[in-house]
Amino acid sequence: MPTESGLAGPERERGLCLLSLDAGGARAMSQLKILSHIMYILNSESNFESNLRPCDVFDMVAGSGSGGFIAILLTRLEFTAERALDVLGELNKDIFMGYGKDAQTRTNSLKNWVDTFLEKHDINKKTCLMTRDGMTSDSKLVVPLSYKGHVESTCTLRNFRVRQEQALDLTIAEALLATLPTPPVFEPLCIFKDAVTFDYIGGDLVLSNPIRLVIMEAYGAFGPDRHVACLLSVGCGHPGLSSTPSGSSLDEWNEFLRKITTSCLKDAQTADIQMGHLGLYHRFSVTRGLETAAMDTKISSEEMITQTMAYMDDFDLSDKMERCVELLKLKDGTASLEQLKRSGGEKVSAPPLPSLTDAFVMRHGPWEFVKNAICDPENEQDSVQQRFLLITGMGGCGKTQLVRKFIEEYRHRFSSVFFIDGSSEDRIRADLVRNVRPLSTECSQYSFKECLRFLSQPVIGSTRLIVYDNVDNPELELPPLLPAGGNCAIIITSRNRSIGGISRRAHLELDVMSKDEAVELLLRDSTNLTAEEAGTIAHELGRLPIALVQARSYMFQTRCSGDTYLQRLESSRNKLLAQPIKNQPDLRYMSTYAAFSASFDLLSLRNQNLLRLLSYFHWARFPQELITQAVEHDFSNQYHVYIRPTEDEDLNRQLLKDVFLLHGIWDFIE
């Protein structure tokens, strides 16, 4: 059996998921509660069979200050959001809630707390951040730090290497400690590296919202052409209004400075302006209730969680979270890192339609069927019943090209045309969203369900055309993925004949080409092929369009005559039919065998074995009564012994039973 890949090109690259965590001290518990809820919704999509962790979902996590502390827990230590939330609760109770402690005492307490934490979780505190021992994911970590002597300058902690600068390879203990020491709450962290002592403080004062940092770091790590599916930013709650201190107290001015620097609202608003229209950026942060939770003030874990839960109970927010989870699940990139880096993202364009091959030959019978199904005046006036066209047939028989030709001829009749990859439910969801969101600013944030509702609404004076191409999976439940009502004309192509049950009167079973059509295809632009040779080649190839296109391409590339091609077909059929088709844009299959393989691979092992067995017989009028008689004799009795039984006889008999019997019973009707 053929083993070539069925697709003409590489599969669509998975979009990146990026996570940005603001600084916020004790308020970071609010972040983790939000993230925990998002992960819960995501895992509920699979009935909790996958139990995904943030490091399994996000390709890169950037965090500043306490957000950096969380980022280390989620990536390098691969904690779940719930487990990290428990850790932050302990940190808040033991460190941030420490009454009457000065910076030195609090810093020493933090160091002891980190040592105890690592020992409790059986983590060697001397293990370096860059070491991959025990890691099961490739999630990348980015944490900005500042220098005490030059606060405006930053360095970056990573768990991966970059060409631009040498890695700051701290131990896990040092990295955790380096994220939190923001004066005057903590003293700087002194680390001796490269014969020099560095005093590090958290990145809060310079970069409290690392949203731009995660884009720049992803740009360097993954490349400018990599697309982003979701950019999730989680804040620590609104810090409240800040007013200039009336006195000259150092404590008052420190409090004022911290409120200003830990407020990430402005950066978040800028990001929303730049990227909100792309539909990939989502920002979650408690809007009120945490105003008093500044970095060195006391607020209980219970109060923070309560305020966060009240924030998440909002109906509109729940809908927004569902849209975010959908992006994380589908991982369908909508904007490149180059776009996000330079301008925050240009308007996303809908995916282009596949090209129409120059080998297209008009097939008059199927063409009339297609026109009548979609363009019949009676159907066009019916805004209640859905207008369907269902085209089924073997792989490579020209289903997609026929639809593409129809679009070229009649596109002016439709307000918009969407071409959807129907290979799986996830691909359908992703492509539908990718097509709808560019229609308007209002649509740019739509979820899949909202896109379906939008498409179900009428378009004044026009209609939309949606093509679900290659809906081949027999297990796929398609109706829930279609817009309701009669405001869209829907074309579905499939190798699965049962899809025609959606609308039998609009079901076109596309067969091979007629002799005249096949000859026309072979003779097009050919100078060394006679009509007689073309007819013979068409007959030998069963008039299958993909095989004819391949033969035409091969003869053009090798400049061989029709007679030479027929000789090679007879002597080396398998090798010849496995030759790739060259210089044909957007052809789904690279060879005739690849077209067959794409269908064959979808079958169960039992059905594959049945086809293998039937390949030894003539293709027409297989005598099913023989199977009935063989079953009655347990596939074993022989009236005439033509071949002496071998040691494989029992194995062969069992194979026949596996192929023809279902649960030990032969069902003639099935």
XYZ file of C-alpha atoms in Angstrom:
670
model
C 0.000 0.000 0.000
C 1.192 3.558 -0.638
C 2.775 5.418 2.187
C 3.135 8.917 0.767
C 1.620 11.801 2.659
C -1.784 12.817 1.413
C -1.310 16.560 1.655
C 0.348 18.699 -0.942
C 2.056 20.966 1.551
C 2.928 21.186 5.242
C 0.163 21.344 7.798
C -0.769 24.761 9.112
C 1.672 25.746 11.834
C 0.263 25.833 15.337
C -0.213 29.337 16.713
C 1.667 30.428 19.835
C -0.001 31.022 23.184
C 1.708 33.684 25.319
C 1.038 34.621 28.956
C 1.926 37.936 30.613
C 1.696 38.345 34.406
C 1.788 41.795 36.021
C 3.640 42.743 39.173
C 1.521 43.251 42.258
C 2.995 41.748 45.402
C 0.419 39.972 47.548
C -2.271 40.750 44.985
C -0.724 38.093 42.727
C -3.114 35.606 44.316
C -5.849 37.263 42.282
C -3.892 36.485 39.103
C -3.596 32.824 39.962
C -7.270 32.533 40.823
C -8.153 33.920 37.389
C -5.632 31.672 35.643
C -6.845 28.683 37.636
C -10.394 29.315 36.447
C -9.270 29.593 32.813
C -7.391 26.292 33.093
C -10.458 24.691 34.685
C -12.640 25.703 31.730
C -9.988 24.502 29.281
C -9.674 21.102 30.949
C -13.441 20.735 31.213
C -13.533 20.774 27.393
C -11.976 17.291 27.485
C -13.925 16.126 30.565
C -10.693 16.554 32.541
C -9.004 13.697 30.697
C -6.022 15.836 29.657
C -5.380 17.734 32.949
C -3.384 20.398 31.151
C -1.041 22.619 33.127
C -0.132 26.185 32.135
C 3.263 24.928 30.927
C 1.417 22.567 28.552
C -0.674 25.394 27.109
C 1.557 28.478 27.006
C 4.657 28.543 24.829
C 6.084 31.450 26.812
C 5.272 32.971 30.201
C 6.586 36.410 31.166
C 6.151 37.838 34.645
C 7.378 40.889 36.509
C 7.835 41.078 40.283
C 5.448 38.656 41.935
C 4.300 37.765 38.415
C 7.855 36.575 37.783
C 7.695 34.457 40.930
C 4.538 32.835 39.572
C 6.090 32.406 36.120
C 8.933 30.359 37.637
C 6.435 28.152 39.463
C 4.424 27.582 36.289
C 7.277 26.970 33.834
C 10.482 25.778 35.496
C 8.707 23.899 38.308
C 5.691 23.036 36.099
C 3.118 23.666 38.842
C -0.584 23.720 38.135
C -2.308 27.046 38.718
C -4.062 25.594 41.775
C -0.797 24.394 43.280
C 0.861 27.747 42.632
C -2.118 29.464 44.263
C -1.568 27.432 47.425
C 2.097 28.466 47.421
C 1.184 32.154 47.058
C -1.293 31.794 49.905
C 1.484 30.518 52.151
C 3.821 33.283 50.955
C 1.216 35.927 51.719
C 0.527 34.561 55.195
C 4.166 34.003 56.162
C 5.868 36.973 54.477
C 3.562 39.714 53.177
C 1.355 39.620 56.271
C 4.386 39.937 58.558
C 3.518 42.788 60.909
C 6.191 45.051 62.343
C 9.063 43.662 60.295
C 11.717 45.862 58.749
C 13.166 45.234 55.277
C 16.172 43.277 56.570
C 14.069 40.998 58.748
C 11.524 40.458 56.004
C 14.268 39.656 53.471
C 15.831 37.076 55.786
C 12.401 35.577 56.367
C 11.880 35.372 52.606
C 15.190 33.537 52.112
C 14.318 31.025 54.814
C 10.843 30.627 53.376
C 12.201 29.862 49.875
C 14.650 27.281 51.267
C 11.845 25.600 53.196
C 9.547 25.682 50.173
C 12.112 24.013 47.897
C 12.927 21.383 50.489
C 9.231 20.671 51.026
C 8.753 20.050 47.310
C 11.966 18.025 47.017
C 13.655 20.585 44.751
C 17.409 21.065 44.932
C 17.907 24.773 45.580
C 21.226 24.685 43.717
C 19.612 23.483 40.497
C 20.073 26.139 37.833
C 17.192 27.765 36.037
C 18.595 26.702 32.659
C 18.819 23.027 33.634
C 16.060 20.898 32.139
C 16.295 18.088 34.687
C 12.816 16.776 35.430
C 11.057 19.085 32.954
C 8.410 17.638 30.642
C 7.385 20.776 28.736
C 9.120 23.326 26.515
C 7.385 26.366 27.993
C 9.754 29.332 27.989
C 10.261 31.650 30.975
C 10.943 35.397 30.835
C 11.397 37.513 33.997
C 12.760 41.094 33.997
C 15.015 42.222 36.862
C 16.516 45.616 37.735
C 19.802 46.682 39.297
C 19.807 48.579 42.579
C 22.439 51.012 41.340
C 20.719 51.656 38.009
C 17.003 51.008 38.272
C 16.256 52.012 34.669
C 18.452 49.191 33.351
C 17.075 45.683 33.236
C 18.356 42.193 32.712
C 16.234 39.192 31.860
C 15.978 35.801 33.483
C 15.264 32.997 31.009
C 15.196 29.218 30.990
C 16.437 29.197 27.384
C 19.438 30.641 25.584
C 19.475 33.553 23.148
C 22.227 34.768 20.841
C 21.967 38.410 21.862
C 23.276 38.008 25.406
C 24.798 35.474 27.739
C 22.295 33.785 29.993
C 21.956 34.944 33.599
C 21.898 31.392 34.899
C 20.749 31.763 38.490
C 19.741 28.850 40.645
C 16.031 28.262 41.177
C 16.355 29.608 44.723
C 18.148 32.757 43.529
C 15.628 33.278 40.742
C 12.658 33.056 43.111
C 14.302 35.491 45.518
C 15.285 37.905 42.737
C 11.688 38.462 41.639
C 10.419 39.974 44.911
C 13.027 42.308 46.514
C 11.542 45.715 45.709
C 12.683 48.424 48.165
C 11.631 49.440 50.733
C 9.636 46.232 51.339
C 12.697 44.021 50.816
C 16.399 44.584 50.522
C 18.097 43.909 47.163
C 19.333 40.402 46.439
C 23.136 40.272 46.396
C 24.553 37.652 44.022
C 28.225 37.078 43.254
C 28.671 36.354 39.546
C 31.716 36.641 37.291
C 33.897 38.061 40.082
C 31.381 40.880 40.652
C 28.616 41.330 43.206
C 25.272 42.385 41.719
C 22.374 43.815 43.707
C 19.155 42.751 41.988
C 15.673 44.079 42.646
C 12.389 43.018 41.088
C 11.343 44.480 37.756
C 8.259 46.145 39.252
C 9.603 49.692 39.191
C 10.578 49.609 35.513
C 8.322 47.041 33.870
C 5.248 46.300 35.936
C 3.311 45.025 32.898
C 5.514 42.772 30.700
C 3.105 42.575 27.759
C 5.543 44.173 25.302
C 8.418 42.156 26.737
C 6.730 38.827 26.047
C 6.128 39.881 22.426
C 9.760 40.909 21.939
C 11.088 37.767 23.609
C 8.788 35.534 21.558
C 9.930 37.378 18.427
C 13.526 36.479 19.240
C 12.811 32.918 20.336
C 10.332 31.799 17.664
C 11.061 34.132 14.748
C 9.163 37.014 13.116
C 6.955 34.842 10.916
C 5.526 32.707 13.713
C 1.861 33.500 14.345
C 0.210 34.068 17.709
C -3.082 32.426 18.610
C -3.603 33.946 22.053
C -1.917 36.668 24.083
C -3.265 36.509 27.630
C -2.468 39.289 30.095
C -3.466 38.844 33.744
C -3.295 41.737 36.177
C -3.358 41.956 39.956
C -6.344 44.253 40.272
C -6.832 47.987 39.966
C -4.534 49.794 42.448
C -6.987 52.591 43.093
C -6.556 56.332 42.674
C -3.167 57.812 43.485
C -2.736 61.300 44.879
C 0.465 63.198 45.589
C 1.502 62.893 49.261
C 0.789 66.042 51.243
C 3.829 65.660 53.465
C 7.471 64.876 53.002
C 7.386 61.536 54.794
C 9.591 59.020 53.031
C 7.060 56.291 53.744
C 4.287 58.308 52.101
C 6.374 58.967 49.015
C 7.397 55.308 48.797
C 3.742 54.329 48.964
C 2.895 56.833 46.229
C 5.746 55.561 44.037
C 4.666 51.960 44.438
C 1.083 52.769 43.513
C 2.215 54.518 40.368
C 4.675 51.851 39.284
C 2.469 48.870 40.090
C -0.438 50.306 38.149
C -0.391 48.455 34.829
C -3.639 49.919 33.611
C -2.077 52.313 31.117
C 0.025 49.602 29.471
C -2.994 47.332 29.332
C -5.104 50.030 27.684
C -2.380 50.679 25.117
C -2.142 46.980 24.322
C -5.904 46.778 23.905
C -5.877 49.711 21.482
C -3.070 48.151 19.452
C -4.196 44.535 19.461
C -7.841 44.413 20.509
C -9.072 44.299 16.914
C -7.069 41.133 16.243
C -9.159 38.996 18.559
C -6.082 37.348 20.087
C -5.448 39.701 23.038
C -7.317 39.122 26.301
C -6.835 41.036 29.535
C -8.226 39.999 32.920
C -7.746 41.978 36.122
C -10.039 42.641 39.078
C -11.539 46.088 38.565
C -12.326 46.932 42.175
C -11.950 45.581 45.676
C -8.154 45.249 45.807
C -7.342 48.950 45.939
C -5.972 48.666 49.471
C -3.695 45.737 48.685
C -0.534 47.658 47.928
C 2.735 45.821 48.003
C 3.472 46.208 51.696
C -0.047 46.460 53.100
C -1.898 43.579 54.700
C -4.794 41.885 52.995
C -5.848 38.343 53.738
C -5.823 35.604 51.138
C -9.522 35.044 51.755
C -10.347 38.655 50.940
C -8.339 38.596 47.699
C -9.959 35.361 46.533
C -13.431 36.626 47.451
C -12.975 39.848 45.473
C -11.605 37.916 42.500
C -14.505 35.466 42.487
C -16.951 38.374 42.556
C -15.143 39.823 39.532
C -15.367 36.524 37.630
C -19.088 36.140 38.347
C -19.850 38.908 35.855
C -21.764 37.482 32.873
C -19.894 39.499 30.239
C -16.569 38.449 31.722
C -17.568 34.777 31.597
C -18.301 35.162 27.911
C -14.921 36.810 27.388
C -13.191 33.959 29.214
C -14.932 31.435 26.984
C -13.544 33.238 23.934
C -10.071 33.184 25.450
C -10.309 29.462 26.211
C -11.414 28.808 22.651
C -8.238 30.479 21.372
C -6.097 28.436 23.758
C -7.793 25.261 22.613
C -7.644 25.871 18.858
C -4.149 27.439 18.800
C -4.841 29.000 15.416
C -2.429 31.861 14.718
C -4.004 35.103 13.494
C -1.164 37.659 13.549
C 2.589 37.254 13.166
C 5.089 38.327 15.786
C 6.446 40.746 13.191
C 3.058 42.481 13.122
C 2.754 42.563 16.901
C 6.298 43.813 17.369
C 6.095 46.734 14.962
C 2.635 48.160 15.314
C 0.669 46.044 17.697
C -0.862 44.189 14.783
C -2.324 45.109 11.442
C -5.861 44.194 10.563
C -6.093 40.452 10.001
C -7.163 39.378 6.538
C -9.387 36.423 5.833
C -7.602 33.309 4.515
C -7.253 33.277 0.706
C -9.213 30.883 -1.461
C -7.374 27.911 -2.975
C -6.135 28.385 -6.525
C -7.886 27.001 -9.581
C -5.558 24.663 -11.460
C -4.870 25.362 -15.124
C -5.803 21.741 -15.804
C -9.458 22.367 -14.960
C -11.865 20.922 -17.529
C -15.531 21.857 -17.496
C -17.679 18.853 -16.609
C -21.061 19.847 -17.949
C -23.336 17.451 -16.067
C -21.907 18.168 -12.600
C -21.627 21.875 -13.459
C -25.339 22.187 -14.179
C -26.144 20.364 -10.943
C -23.983 22.789 -8.943
C -25.540 25.864 -10.559
C -29.087 24.648 -9.997
C -28.459 23.738 -6.362
C -27.015 27.134 -5.427
C -28.364 29.590 -7.990
C -31.905 28.293 -8.551
C -34.211 31.344 -8.143
C -36.591 29.370 -5.928
C -33.761 28.465 -3.563
C -32.408 32.010 -3.509
C -35.754 33.420 -2.368
C -36.073 30.937 0.497
C -34.629 32.613 3.599
C -35.881 29.925 5.979
C -34.508 26.689 4.564
C -30.760 26.289 4.275
C -29.396 26.095 0.748
C -27.092 23.080 0.483
C -24.862 21.500 -2.106
C -23.190 18.258 -1.085
C -20.470 16.882 -3.364
C -19.057 13.472 -2.537
C -16.616 11.241 -4.357
C -13.265 9.528 -4.102
C -10.138 11.516 -3.360
C -8.763 13.236 -6.434
C -11.995 13.208 -8.462
C -12.128 17.020 -8.669
C -14.642 18.045 -5.978
C -12.735 21.067 -4.680
C -11.762 22.278 -8.146
C -15.379 22.153 -9.305
C -16.398 24.305 -6.334
C -13.493 26.675 -6.922
C -14.596 27.164 -10.538
C -18.127 27.910 -9.374
C -16.812 30.578 -7.001
C -14.815 32.163 -9.806
C -17.883 32.379 -12.040
C -20.503 33.412 -9.472
C -18.660 35.229 -6.712
C -20.479 38.454 -7.574
C -23.716 36.922 -6.272
C -22.429 36.681 -2.691
C -21.514 39.325 -0.145
C -18.669 37.125 1.098
C -17.194 33.697 0.411
C -15.619 31.578 3.151
C -13.516 28.491 2.469
C -13.369 26.263 5.560
C -10.998 23.357 6.162
C -13.428 20.601 7.167
C -10.863 17.984 8.167
C -11.729 18.222 11.883
C -13.996 20.073 14.294
C -11.090 22.170 15.561
C -10.112 23.205 12.042
C -13.705 24.139 11.211
C -13.989 26.261 14.339
C -10.658 27.973 13.725
C -11.284 28.702 10.036
C -14.783 30.037 10.601
C -13.484 32.441 13.247
C -10.581 33.455 10.978
C -13.043 34.322 8.212
C -15.600 36.224 10.290
C -13.369 38.346 12.516
C -11.875 40.479 9.705
C -15.358 41.548 8.558
C -15.612 44.420 11.051
C -14.281 45.799 14.314
C -17.397 44.511 16.030
C -16.655 40.974 14.813
C -12.977 41.047 15.775
C -13.554 39.534 19.222
C -16.262 37.040 18.291
C -16.109 33.498 19.607
C -17.085 30.564 17.404
C -20.660 30.556 18.717
C -20.948 34.290 18.118
C -19.613 33.801 14.590
C -22.328 31.217 13.911
C -25.000 33.572 15.257
C -23.619 36.367 13.101
C -23.716 34.202 9.966
C -27.285 33.203 10.758
C -28.392 36.829 10.433
C -29.637 38.065 7.031
C -27.523 40.211 4.726
C -29.609 42.900 3.051
C -29.884 42.210 -0.661
C -27.354 39.399 -0.684
C -26.214 36.172 0.925
C -22.994 34.490 1.990
C -21.384 31.370 0.577
C -19.594 28.993 2.946
C -17.613 26.028 1.630
C -16.790 23.239 4.081
C -14.066 21.440 2.152
C -12.901 17.850 2.725
C -15.325 16.923 5.506
C -14.119 13.328 5.388
C -14.206 12.164 9.008
C -17.270 9.898 9.413
C -17.259 10.537 13.181
C -17.611 14.306 12.784
C -20.994 15.717 13.833
C -21.303 18.517 11.281
C -24.771 20.123 11.796
C -23.815 21.917 15.072
C -20.953 23.561 13.165
C -23.232 25.085 10.510
C -25.033 28.456 10.725
C -28.797 28.238 11.138
C -31.463 29.606 8.812
C -31.383 30.252 5.105
C -29.067 33.243 5.032
C -26.041 31.273 3.847
C -25.516 28.964 0.908
C -23.471 26.007 2.122
C -21.332 23.715 -0.021
C -19.807 20.597 1.522
C -17.247 18.372 -0.184
C -16.399 14.956 1.199
C -15.118 11.491 0.423
C -17.758 10.230 2.854
C -20.892 9.401 0.846
C -23.128 9.427 3.936
C -22.695 13.208 4.196
C -25.218 13.395 1.359
C -27.918 12.497 3.869
C -27.985 16.131 4.978
C -29.920 16.986 1.801
C -30.451 14.139 -0.662
C -31.930 16.308 -3.404
C -28.797 18.486 -3.350
C -26.341 15.573 -3.270
C -23.954 15.299 -6.210
C -21.995 12.053 -6.340
C -19.038 13.070 -8.454
C -17.576 10.199 -10.416
C -14.602 9.964 -12.723
C -14.471 12.023 -15.910
C -16.172 11.062 -19.122
C -13.907 9.898 -21.929
C -14.190 13.210 -23.781
C -13.427 15.234 -20.629
C -10.419 13.058 -19.818
C -9.037 13.352 -23.347
C -9.543 17.127 -23.294
C -7.552 17.393 -20.062
C -4.643 15.332 -21.420
C -4.499 17.162 -24.749
C -4.549 20.655 -23.236
C -1.293 22.455 -24.138
C 0.187 19.155 -25.324
C 2.207 19.025 -28.554
C 3.389 15.412 -28.564
C 0.218 13.497 -27.690
C -2.388 12.202 -30.118
C -6.088 11.917 -29.346
C -5.862 8.138 -29.649
C -2.979 7.970 -27.160
C -4.863 10.296 -24.809
C -7.895 8.027 -24.947
C -5.787 4.966 -24.144
C -4.039 6.707 -21.239
C -7.386 7.919 -19.883
C -8.744 4.371 -19.994
C -5.668 2.920 -18.267
C -5.926 5.507 -15.488
C -9.642 4.978 -14.951
C -10.352 8.600 -16.006
C -9.594 9.742 -12.432
C -8.815 13.488 -12.593
C -5.878 13.413 -10.174
C -4.264 10.572 -12.150
C -4.808 12.414 -15.429
C -3.284 15.624 -14.051
C -0.326 13.618 -12.822
C 0.142 11.950 -16.223
C -0.084 15.323 -17.965
C 2.479 16.801 -15.568
C 4.845 13.837 -15.950
C 4.767 13.901 -19.748
C 5.396 17.644 -19.761
C 8.295 17.429 -17.298
C 9.999 14.460 -18.987
C 8.942 15.361 -22.561
C 8.026 11.756 -23.182
C 5.465 10.725 -25.791
C 2.135 9.130 -25.047
C 3.403 5.778 -26.266
C 6.451 5.993 -23.980
C 4.237 6.901 -21.023
C 2.025 3.865 -21.669
C 5.079 1.607 -21.801
C 6.345 2.979 -18.496
C 2.883 2.667 -16.988
C 2.794 -1.003 -17.940
C 6.293 -1.799 -16.695
C 6.505 0.445 -13.605
C 2.951 1.357 -12.660
C 3.508 1.713 -8.920
C 6.599 3.857 -9.300
C 5.026 6.039 -11.965
C 1.791 6.705 -10.085
C 3.777 7.656 -6.985
C 5.537 10.472 -8.868
C 4.680 13.906 -7.428
C 2.693 16.436 -9.425
C 4.882 19.482 -9.966
C 4.082 23.165 -10.400
C 0.390 22.872 -9.572
C -0.477 25.331 -6.770
C -2.802 24.233 -3.965
C -3.355 20.696 -5.235
C -4.446 18.688 -2.224
C -2.624 15.528 -3.259
C 0.906 15.191 -4.545
C 0.327 11.947 -6.448
C -2.367 9.496 -7.487
C -1.333 7.091 -4.763
C -1.360 9.909 -2.217
C -4.998 10.613 -3.107
C -5.883 6.981 -2.469
C -3.763 6.839 0.682
C -5.574 9.825 2.186
C -8.871 7.931 1.968
C -7.401 4.565 2.896
C -5.821 5.859 6.104
C -9.211 6.998 7.411
C -10.588 3.460 7.333
C -10.606 1.050 10.237
C -8.109 -1.810 10.170
C -10.955 -4.221 9.409
C -12.021 -2.244 6.343
C -8.423 -1.799 5.220
C -7.957 -5.570 5.313
C -11.186 -5.995 3.349
C -9.874 -3.720 0.589
C -6.566 -5.552 0.549
C -8.424 -8.827 0.089
C -10.755 -7.481 -2.602
C -7.801 -6.123 -4.565
C -7.149 -9.714 -5.704
C -10.563 -9.882 -7.401
C -12.099 -8.166 -10.401
C -13.525 -4.804 -9.402
C -17.066 -5.528 -10.660
C -19.776 -7.900 -9.420
C -18.035 -9.437 -6.461
C -20.081 -12.573 -5.527
C -21.176 -11.878 -1.944
C -22.954 -15.243 -1.862
C -19.504 -16.842 -1.684
C -18.996 -15.228 1.710
C -22.306 -16.610 2.956
C -21.316 -20.128 1.897
C -17.832 -19.752 3.352
C -19.259 -18.642 6.696
C -21.508 -21.711 6.802
C -18.403 -23.899 6.466
C -16.295 -21.838 8.880
C -14.009 -20.778 6.026
C -12.401 -24.245 6.180
C -14.118 -27.050 4.222
C -12.577 -27.742 0.819
C -14.317 -29.792 -1.858
C -11.242 -29.817 -4.060
C -7.684 -29.492 -2.850
C -5.782 -27.514 -5.458
C -3.029 -26.325 -3.140
C -1.652 -28.321 -0.251
C -2.524 -26.596 3.077
C 0.332 -24.750 4.748
C 1.097 -23.890 8.336
C -0.471 -20.471 7.690
C -3.913 -21.944 7.005
C -5.271 -21.203 10.494
C -3.914 -17.672 10.315
C -5.556 -17.101 6.934
C -8.869 -18.472 8.188
C -8.776 -16.137 11.182
C -8.041 -13.188 8.906
C -11.138 -13.966 6.829
C -13.236 -14.150 9.972
C -11.896 -10.819 11.204
C -12.684 -9.180 7.870
C -16.155 -10.559 7.175
C -17.632 -11.320 10.592
C -18.717 -8.672 13.063
C -18.878 -10.059 16.604
C -18.708 -13.520 15.041
C -21.753 -12.955 12.793
C -21.926 -12.483 8.999
C -24.406 -9.731 8.163
C -25.172 -9.899 4.443
C -27.027 -6.570 4.476
C -24.235 -4.700 6.209
